[in-house]
mmCIF file of N, CA and C in Angstrom:
data_model
loop_
_atom_site.group_PDB
_atom_site.id
_atom_site.type_symbol
_atom_site.label_atom_id
_atom_site.label_comp_id
_atom_site.label_asym_id
_atom_site.label_seq_id
_atom_site.Cartn_x
_atom_site.Cartn_y
_atom_site.Cartn_z
ATOM 1 N N MET A 19 -18.127 8.675 6.741
ATOM 2 C CA MET A 19 -17.723 9.906 6.113
ATOM 3 C C MET A 19 -16.426 10.392 6.743
ATOM 4 N N VAL A 20 -15.586 10.939 5.890
ATOM 5 C CA VAL A 20 -14.291 11.465 6.327
ATOM 6 C C VAL A 20 -14.004 12.751 5.571
ATOM 7 N N ASP A 21 -13.036 13.523 6.070
ATOM 8 C CA ASP A 21 -12.641 14.742 5.370
ATOM 9 C C ASP A 21 -11.695 14.444 4.214
ATOM 10 N N ASP A 22 -10.800 13.494 4.416
ATOM 11 C CA ASP A 22 -9.823 13.108 3.388
ATOM 12 C C ASP A 22 -9.522 11.627 3.519
ATOM 13 N N VAL A 23 -8.967 11.074 2.444
ATOM 14 C CA VAL A 23 -8.471 9.704 2.459
ATOM 15 C C VAL A 23 -7.054 9.737 1.919
ATOM 16 N N VAL A 24 -6.106 9.158 2.653
ATOM 17 C CA VAL A 24 -4.726 9.044 2.189
ATOM 18 C C VAL A 24 -4.503 7.596 1.792
ATOM 19 N N ILE A 25 -4.043 7.395 0.561
ATOM 20 C CA ILE A 25 -3.735 6.059 0.066
ATOM 21 C C ILE A 25 -2.260 6.065 -0.303
ATOM 22 N N ALA A 26 -1.466 5.209 0.342
ATOM 23 C CA ALA A 26 -0.012 5.277 0.177
ATOM 24 C C ALA A 26 0.607 3.888 0.065
ATOM 25 N N ALA A 27 1.716 3.815 -0.666
ATOM 26 C CA ALA A 27 2.526 2.595 -0.732
ATOM 27 C C ALA A 27 3.499 2.600 0.452
ATOM 28 N N ALA A 28 4.345 1.580 0.537
ATOM 29 C CA ALA A 28 5.227 1.413 1.698
ATOM 30 C C ALA A 28 6.366 2.424 1.759
ATOM 31 N N SER A 29 6.710 3.061 0.660
ATOM 32 C CA SER A 29 7.802 4.034 0.687
ATOM 33 C C SER A 29 7.390 5.283 -0.089
ATOM 34 N N GLY A 30 8.103 6.371 0.181
ATOM 35 C CA GLY A 30 7.835 7.612 -0.539
ATOM 36 C C GLY A 30 7.163 8.655 0.325
ATOM 37 N N ARG A 31 6.875 9.776 -0.297
ATOM 38 C CA ARG A 31 6.332 10.932 0.401
ATOM 39 C C ARG A 31 4.972 10.640 1.032
ATOM 40 N N LEU A 32 4.107 9.923 0.326
ATOM 41 C CA LEU A 32 2.783 9.640 0.877
ATOM 42 C C LEU A 32 2.846 8.656 2.034
ATOM 43 N N ALA A 33 3.887 7.824 2.108
ATOM 44 C CA ALA A 33 4.056 6.931 3.257
ATOM 45 C C ALA A 33 4.251 7.763 4.522
ATOM 46 N N ALA A 34 5.002 8.837 4.429
ATOM 47 C CA ALA A 34 5.210 9.725 5.575
ATOM 48 C C ALA A 34 3.908 10.450 5.929
ATOM 49 N N TYR A 35 3.166 10.892 4.939
ATOM 50 C CA TYR A 35 1.891 11.559 5.199
ATOM 51 C C TYR A 35 0.913 10.582 5.845
ATOM 52 N N ASN A 36 0.931 9.333 5.380
ATOM 53 C CA ASN A 36 0.107 8.283 5.967
ATOM 54 C C ASN A 36 0.414 8.146 7.457
ATOM 55 N N LEU A 37 1.680 8.106 7.818
ATOM 56 C CA LEU A 37 2.061 7.990 9.236
ATOM 57 C C LEU A 37 1.614 9.207 10.036
ATOM 58 N N SER A 38 1.784 10.396 9.471
ATOM 59 C CA SER A 38 1.445 11.617 10.213
ATOM 60 C C SER A 38 -0.059 11.757 10.444
ATOM 61 N N THR A 39 -0.870 11.041 9.677
ATOM 62 C CA THR A 39 -2.326 11.091 9.865
ATOM 63 C C THR A 39 -2.829 9.900 10.674
ATOM 64 N N GLY A 40 -1.899 9.151 11.294
ATOM 65 C CA GLY A 40 -2.299 8.042 12.152
ATOM 66 C C GLY A 40 -2.437 6.714 11.452
ATOM 67 N N GLY A 41 -1.897 6.615 10.247
ATOM 68 C CA GLY A 41 -2.001 5.373 9.485
ATOM 69 C C GLY A 41 -1.012 4.314 9.943
ATOM 70 N N PRO A 42 -1.127 3.113 9.396
ATOM 71 C CA PRO A 42 -0.261 2.006 9.792
ATOM 72 C C PRO A 42 1.145 2.137 9.228
ATOM 73 N N VAL A 43 2.096 1.517 9.917
ATOM 74 C CA VAL A 43 3.470 1.439 9.421
ATOM 75 C C VAL A 43 3.529 0.277 8.439
ATOM 76 N N LEU A 44 4.028 0.540 7.234
ATOM 77 C CA LEU A 44 4.210 -0.511 6.241
ATOM 78 C C LEU A 44 5.702 -0.802 6.119
ATOM 79 N N VAL A 45 6.080 -2.038 6.306
ATOM 80 C CA VAL A 45 7.482 -2.438 6.188
ATOM 81 C C VAL A 45 7.928 -2.249 4.736
ATOM 82 N N TRP A 46 9.170 -1.747 4.560
ATOM 83 C CA TRP A 46 9.698 -1.566 3.204
ATOM 84 C C TRP A 46 9.538 -2.848 2.409
ATOM 85 N N GLY A 47 9.108 -2.715 1.170
ATOM 86 C CA GLY A 47 8.971 -3.866 0.291
ATOM 87 C C GLY A 47 7.636 -4.573 0.401
ATOM 88 N N LEU A 48 6.812 -4.196 1.366
ATOM 89 C CA LEU A 48 5.492 -4.808 1.487
ATOM 90 C C LEU A 48 4.678 -4.459 0.250
ATOM 91 N N ASP A 49 4.099 -5.449 -0.372
ATOM 92 C CA ASP A 49 3.362 -5.256 -1.615
ATOM 93 C C ASP A 49 1.900 -4.943 -1.302
ATOM 94 N N ALA A 50 1.689 -3.763 -0.732
ATOM 95 C CA ALA A 50 0.355 -3.362 -0.307
ATOM 96 C C ALA A 50 0.290 -1.843 -0.237
ATOM 97 N N MET A 51 -0.932 -1.329 -0.041
ATOM 98 C CA MET A 51 -1.109 0.102 0.148
ATOM 99 C C MET A 51 -1.857 0.328 1.458
ATOM 100 N N ALA A 52 -1.538 1.439 2.109
ATOM 101 C CA ALA A 52 -2.224 1.829 3.337
ATOM 102 C C ALA A 52 -3.341 2.789 2.975
ATOM 103 N N VAL A 53 -4.474 2.626 3.627
ATOM 104 C CA VAL A 53 -5.615 3.526 3.449
ATOM 105 C C VAL A 53 -5.907 4.133 4.812
ATOM 106 N N THR A 54 -5.740 5.450 4.915
ATOM 107 C CA THR A 54 -5.921 6.140 6.190
ATOM 108 C C THR A 54 -6.969 7.232 6.026
ATOM 109 N N PHE A 55 -7.897 7.268 6.948
ATOM 110 C CA PHE A 55 -8.985 8.236 6.909
ATOM 111 C C PHE A 55 -8.611 9.437 7.777
ATOM 112 N N VAL A 56 -8.722 10.624 7.211
ATOM 113 C CA VAL A 56 -8.376 11.853 7.912
ATOM 114 C C VAL A 56 -9.661 12.478 8.465
ATOM 115 N N SER A 57 -9.660 12.757 9.750
ATOM 116 C CA SER A 57 -10.819 13.335 10.442
ATOM 117 C C SER A 57 -12.106 12.558 10.161
ATOM 118 N N PRO A 58 -12.111 11.267 10.505
ATOM 119 C CA PRO A 58 -13.331 10.483 10.265
ATOM 120 C C PRO A 58 -14.472 10.961 11.160
ATOM 121 N N HIS A 59 -15.685 10.831 10.669
ATOM 122 C CA HIS A 59 -16.861 11.247 11.418
ATOM 123 C C HIS A 59 -17.456 10.066 12.181
ATOM 124 N N SER A 60 -16.657 9.010 12.363
ATOM 125 C CA SER A 60 -17.110 7.805 13.052
ATOM 126 C C SER A 60 -15.924 7.133 13.730
ATOM 127 N N LEU A 61 -16.166 6.503 14.837
ATOM 128 C CA LEU A 61 -15.099 5.761 15.513
ATOM 129 C C LEU A 61 -14.802 4.442 14.817
ATOM 130 N N HIS A 62 -15.616 4.067 13.850
ATOM 131 C CA HIS A 62 -15.448 2.798 13.158
ATOM 132 C C HIS A 62 -14.534 2.896 11.935
ATOM 133 N N ALA A 63 -14.127 4.087 11.560
ATOM 134 C CA ALA A 63 -13.232 4.268 10.410
ATOM 135 C C ALA A 63 -11.795 4.055 10.877
ATOM 136 N N ARG A 64 -11.223 2.920 10.559
ATOM 137 C CA ARG A 64 -9.873 2.560 10.977
ATOM 138 C C ARG A 64 -8.976 2.414 9.751
ATOM 139 N N PRO A 65 -7.665 2.684 9.924
ATOM 140 C CA PRO A 65 -6.742 2.498 8.798
ATOM 141 C C PRO A 65 -6.771 1.052 8.301
ATOM 142 N N LEU A 66 -6.513 0.893 7.017
ATOM 143 C CA LEU A 66 -6.524 -0.419 6.382
ATOM 144 C C LEU A 66 -5.201 -0.674 5.679
ATOM 145 N N VAL A 67 -4.857 -1.938 5.511
ATOM 146 C CA VAL A 67 -3.752 -2.340 4.647
ATOM 147 C C VAL A 67 -4.362 -3.220 3.569
ATOM 148 N N VAL A 68 -4.223 -2.794 2.313
ATOM 149 C CA VAL A 68 -4.864 -3.470 1.183
ATOM 150 C C VAL A 68 -3.777 -4.105 0.310
ATOM 151 N N PRO A 69 -3.804 -5.423 0.122
ATOM 152 C CA PRO A 69 -2.759 -6.085 -0.659
ATOM 153 C C PRO A 69 -2.911 -5.858 -2.165
ATOM 154 N N ARG A 70 -1.828 -6.093 -2.872
ATOM 155 C CA ARG A 70 -1.851 -6.024 -4.340
ATOM 156 C C ARG A 70 -2.933 -6.978 -4.854
ATOM 157 N N GLY A 71 -3.599 -6.545 -5.895
ATOM 158 C CA GLY A 71 -4.629 -7.374 -6.507
ATOM 159 C C GLY A 71 -6.040 -6.972 -6.103
ATOM 160 N N LEU A 72 -6.175 -6.223 -5.018
ATOM 161 C CA LEU A 72 -7.496 -5.734 -4.630
ATOM 162 C C LEU A 72 -7.638 -4.286 -5.069
ATOM 163 N N GLU A 73 -8.817 -3.930 -5.508
ATOM 164 C CA GLU A 73 -9.092 -2.578 -5.966
ATOM 165 C C GLU A 73 -9.916 -1.854 -4.905
ATOM 166 N N LEU A 74 -9.572 -0.608 -4.665
ATOM 167 C CA LEU A 74 -10.283 0.225 -3.706
ATOM 168 C C LEU A 74 -11.181 1.183 -4.479
ATOM 169 N N VAL A 75 -12.430 1.300 -4.062
ATOM 170 C CA VAL A 75 -13.362 2.234 -4.699
ATOM 171 C C VAL A 75 -13.624 3.380 -3.728
ATOM 172 N N VAL A 76 -13.350 4.607 -4.175
ATOM 173 C CA VAL A 76 -13.588 5.813 -3.384
ATOM 174 C C VAL A 76 -14.751 6.549 -4.041
ATOM 175 N N ARG A 77 -15.813 6.794 -3.272
ATOM 176 C CA ARG A 77 -17.013 7.425 -3.815
ATOM 177 C C ARG A 77 -17.280 8.747 -3.097
ATOM 178 N N ASN A 78 -17.628 9.768 -3.872
ATOM 179 C CA ASN A 78 -17.996 11.063 -3.299
ATOM 180 C C ASN A 78 -19.484 11.045 -2.960
ATOM 181 N N GLU A 79 -19.788 11.060 -1.670
ATOM 182 C CA GLU A 79 -21.179 11.103 -1.233
ATOM 183 C C GLU A 79 -21.537 12.460 -0.627
ATOM 184 N N THR A 80 -20.709 13.472 -0.896
ATOM 185 C CA THR A 80 -20.978 14.827 -0.427
ATOM 186 C C THR A 80 -22.010 15.473 -1.356
ATOM 187 N N HIS A 81 -23.077 16.002 -0.762
ATOM 188 C CA HIS A 81 -24.145 16.592 -1.570
ATOM 189 C C HIS A 81 -23.720 17.934 -2.167
ATOM 190 N N ASN A 82 -23.898 18.062 -3.465
ATOM 191 C CA ASN A 82 -23.672 19.312 -4.196
ATOM 192 C C ASN A 82 -22.255 19.852 -4.079
ATOM 193 N N LEU A 83 -21.274 18.969 -3.946
ATOM 194 C CA LEU A 83 -19.896 19.434 -3.829
ATOM 195 C C LEU A 83 -18.950 18.420 -4.461
ATOM 196 N N ALA A 84 -18.125 18.905 -5.371
ATOM 197 C CA ALA A 84 -17.102 18.045 -5.975
ATOM 198 C C ALA A 84 -15.916 17.946 -5.023
ATOM 199 N N VAL A 85 -15.244 16.809 -5.033
ATOM 200 C CA VAL A 85 -14.032 16.647 -4.227
ATOM 201 C C VAL A 85 -12.846 16.501 -5.170
ATOM 202 N N LYS A 86 -11.685 16.946 -4.703
ATOM 203 C CA LYS A 86 -10.486 16.904 -5.525
ATOM 204 C C LYS A 86 -9.760 15.580 -5.355
ATOM 205 N N ALA A 87 -9.256 15.063 -6.450
ATOM 206 C CA ALA A 87 -8.401 13.879 -6.432
ATOM 207 C C ALA A 87 -6.967 14.358 -6.650
ATOM 208 N N ILE A 88 -6.075 13.992 -5.723
ATOM 209 C CA ILE A 88 -4.687 14.435 -5.775
ATOM 210 C C ILE A 88 -3.801 13.199 -5.724
ATOM 211 N N ALA A 89 -2.853 13.103 -6.639
ATOM 212 C CA ALA A 89 -1.919 11.974 -6.665
ATOM 213 C C ALA A 89 -0.508 12.507 -6.491
ATOM 214 N N ASP A 90 0.152 12.076 -5.427
ATOM 215 C CA ASP A 90 1.516 12.489 -5.121
ATOM 216 C C ASP A 90 1.669 14.010 -5.100
ATOM 217 N N GLY A 91 0.670 14.676 -4.516
ATOM 218 C CA GLY A 91 0.725 16.121 -4.361
ATOM 219 C C GLY A 91 0.248 16.922 -5.561
ATOM 220 N N MET A 92 -0.124 16.259 -6.645
ATOM 221 C CA MET A 92 -0.553 16.959 -7.856
ATOM 222 C C MET A 92 -2.046 16.716 -8.108
ATOM 223 N N PRO A 93 -2.835 17.785 -8.319
ATOM 224 C CA PRO A 93 -4.255 17.601 -8.638
ATOM 225 C C PRO A 93 -4.402 16.834 -9.958
ATOM 226 N N ILE A 94 -5.261 15.801 -9.949
ATOM 227 C CA ILE A 94 -5.456 15.013 -11.172
ATOM 228 C C ILE A 94 -6.904 15.024 -11.639
ATOM 229 N N GLY A 95 -7.801 15.624 -10.861
ATOM 230 C CA GLY A 95 -9.194 15.686 -11.285
ATOM 231 C C GLY A 95 -10.121 15.934 -10.117
ATOM 232 N N GLU A 96 -11.414 15.875 -10.409
ATOM 233 C CA GLU A 96 -12.439 16.053 -9.397
ATOM 234 C C GLU A 96 -13.475 14.949 -9.534
ATOM 235 N N LEU A 97 -14.109 14.637 -8.406
ATOM 236 C CA LEU A 97 -15.212 13.688 -8.402
ATOM 237 C C LEU A 97 -16.472 14.446 -8.012
ATOM 238 N N ASP A 98 -17.425 14.512 -8.925
ATOM 239 C CA ASP A 98 -18.700 15.139 -8.606
ATOM 240 C C ASP A 98 -19.497 14.223 -7.687
ATOM 241 N N GLU A 99 -20.563 14.745 -7.108
ATOM 242 C CA GLU A 99 -21.417 13.960 -6.220
ATOM 243 C C GLU A 99 -21.842 12.654 -6.899
ATOM 244 N N GLY A 100 -21.672 11.548 -6.181
ATOM 245 C CA GLY A 100 -22.068 10.241 -6.706
ATOM 246 C C GLY A 100 -21.028 9.555 -7.569
ATOM 247 N N ARG A 101 -19.994 10.269 -7.977
ATOM 248 C CA ARG A 101 -18.956 9.667 -8.832
ATOM 249 C C ARG A 101 -17.962 8.900 -7.969
ATOM 250 N N GLU A 102 -17.229 7.996 -8.604
ATOM 251 C CA GLU A 102 -16.251 7.207 -7.865
ATOM 252 C C GLU A 102 -14.954 7.057 -8.641
ATOM 253 N N ALA A 103 -13.904 6.785 -7.907
ATOM 254 C CA ALA A 103 -12.584 6.519 -8.487
ATOM 255 C C ALA A 103 -12.128 5.160 -7.981
ATOM 256 N N ARG A 104 -11.431 4.429 -8.822
ATOM 257 C CA ARG A 104 -10.901 3.119 -8.450
ATOM 258 C C ARG A 104 -9.388 3.247 -8.310
ATOM 259 N N VAL A 105 -8.864 2.701 -7.219
ATOM 260 C CA VAL A 105 -7.445 2.831 -6.901
ATOM 261 C C VAL A 105 -6.869 1.439 -6.693
ATOM 262 N N ARG A 106 -5.700 1.199 -7.278
ATOM 263 C CA ARG A 106 -4.995 -0.068 -7.080
ATOM 264 C C ARG A 106 -3.508 0.178 -7.264
ATOM 265 N N LEU A 107 -2.716 -0.750 -6.786
ATOM 266 C CA LEU A 107 -1.276 -0.652 -7.029
ATOM 267 C C LEU A 107 -1.015 -0.893 -8.506
ATOM 268 N N GLY A 108 -0.098 -0.111 -9.079
ATOM 269 C CA GLY A 108 0.216 -0.242 -10.489
ATOM 270 C C GLY A 108 1.016 -1.500 -10.796
ATOM 271 N N ALA A 109 1.119 -1.811 -12.069
ATOM 272 C CA ALA A 109 1.845 -3.006 -12.501
ATOM 273 C C ALA A 109 3.348 -2.868 -12.277
ATOM 274 N N GLN A 110 3.872 -1.648 -12.467
ATOM 275 C CA GLN A 110 5.310 -1.439 -12.309
ATOM 276 C C GLN A 110 5.652 -1.237 -10.843
ATOM 277 N N ARG A 111 6.649 -1.958 -10.369
ATOM 278 C CA ARG A 111 7.058 -1.863 -8.966
ATOM 279 C C ARG A 111 8.344 -1.062 -8.868
ATOM 280 N N GLY A 112 8.433 -0.238 -7.852
ATOM 281 C CA GLY A 112 9.625 0.565 -7.634
ATOM 282 C C GLY A 112 10.717 -0.233 -6.942
ATOM 283 N N LEU A 113 11.942 0.210 -7.114
ATOM 284 C CA LEU A 113 13.075 -0.422 -6.446
ATOM 285 C C LEU A 113 13.564 0.499 -5.338
ATOM 286 N N LEU A 114 13.942 -0.077 -4.229
ATOM 287 C CA LEU A 114 14.426 0.682 -3.094
ATOM 288 C C LEU A 114 15.802 0.163 -2.725
ATOM 289 N N ALA A 115 16.793 1.046 -2.778
ATOM 290 C CA ALA A 115 18.161 0.644 -2.424
ATOM 291 C C ALA A 115 18.277 0.577 -0.903
ATOM 292 N N LEU A 116 18.802 -0.519 -0.383
ATOM 293 C CA LEU A 116 18.962 -0.712 1.047
ATOM 294 C C LEU A 116 20.411 -1.022 1.375
ATOM 295 N N LEU A 117 20.899 -0.446 2.458
ATOM 296 C CA LEU A 117 22.234 -0.763 2.938
ATOM 297 C C LEU A 117 22.133 -1.951 3.885
ATOM 298 N N PRO A 118 23.054 -2.905 3.809
ATOM 299 C CA PRO A 118 22.930 -4.110 4.633
ATOM 300 C C PRO A 118 22.919 -3.835 6.133
ATOM 301 N N GLU A 119 23.603 -2.785 6.571
ATOM 302 C CA GLU A 119 23.643 -2.491 8.006
ATOM 303 C C GLU A 119 22.425 -1.684 8.480
ATOM 304 N N MET A 120 21.543 -1.303 7.568
ATOM 305 C CA MET A 120 20.398 -0.462 7.925
ATOM 306 C C MET A 120 19.100 -1.187 7.562
ATOM 307 N N THR A 121 18.633 -2.047 8.447
ATOM 308 C CA THR A 121 17.374 -2.741 8.203
ATOM 309 C C THR A 121 16.205 -1.798 8.473
ATOM 310 N N PHE A 122 15.045 -2.194 8.025
ATOM 311 C CA PHE A 122 13.849 -1.396 8.258
ATOM 312 C C PHE A 122 13.635 -1.183 9.751
ATOM 313 N N PHE A 123 13.767 -2.241 10.535
ATOM 314 C CA PHE A 123 13.472 -2.148 11.962
ATOM 315 C C PHE A 123 14.518 -1.315 12.704
ATOM 316 N N HIS A 124 15.773 -1.364 12.261
ATOM 317 C CA HIS A 124 16.810 -0.514 12.851
ATOM 318 C C HIS A 124 16.485 0.953 12.583
ATOM 319 N N ARG A 125 16.149 1.249 11.353
ATOM 320 C CA ARG A 125 15.804 2.624 10.972
ATOM 321 C C ARG A 125 14.547 3.091 11.716
ATOM 322 N N TYR A 126 13.580 2.221 11.866
ATOM 323 C CA TYR A 126 12.337 2.555 12.566
ATOM 324 C C TYR A 126 12.622 2.909 14.031
ATOM 325 N N ARG A 127 13.452 2.088 14.680
ATOM 326 C CA ARG A 127 13.815 2.361 16.083
ATOM 327 C C ARG A 127 14.538 3.692 16.205
ATOM 328 N N GLU A 128 15.477 3.977 15.299
ATOM 329 C CA GLU A 128 16.203 5.248 15.342
ATOM 330 C C GLU A 128 15.253 6.439 15.154
ATOM 331 N N THR A 129 14.317 6.296 14.255
ATOM 332 C CA THR A 129 13.428 7.397 13.937
ATOM 333 C C THR A 129 12.399 7.666 15.019
ATOM 334 N N PHE A 130 11.830 6.613 15.595
ATOM 335 C CA PHE A 130 10.710 6.795 16.503
ATOM 336 C C PHE A 130 11.016 6.570 17.974
ATOM 337 N N ALA A 131 12.269 6.258 18.318
ATOM 338 C CA ALA A 131 12.613 6.100 19.738
ATOM 339 C C ALA A 131 12.574 7.467 20.413
ATOM 340 N N SER A 132 12.081 7.497 21.626
ATOM 341 C CA SER A 132 11.996 8.806 22.320
ATOM 342 C C SER A 132 13.132 9.001 23.287
#
């Protein structure tokens, strides 16, 4: 059981939220999604990296309480007790413009060096 689940691709606003909640770093262009558990109620709940082609099932097991489903900061629905949502990477892939002198690892070092 967890309070929230963050599911994010390698770039974009949710990638930053994924990092701020202790999730894994995804290299730009990685064809996968990160799954990070917020305030897990167990030491066994660890962040995951799920590749394209696998579907993630999120189930509400909270008794007598609906949970909100939010996509990119916008509410998209609710899951009543026992209901589930299936999440996967979409068919359309985004493009990310990169400068040749600014690799992912260079940018990562600049951002996170202390």
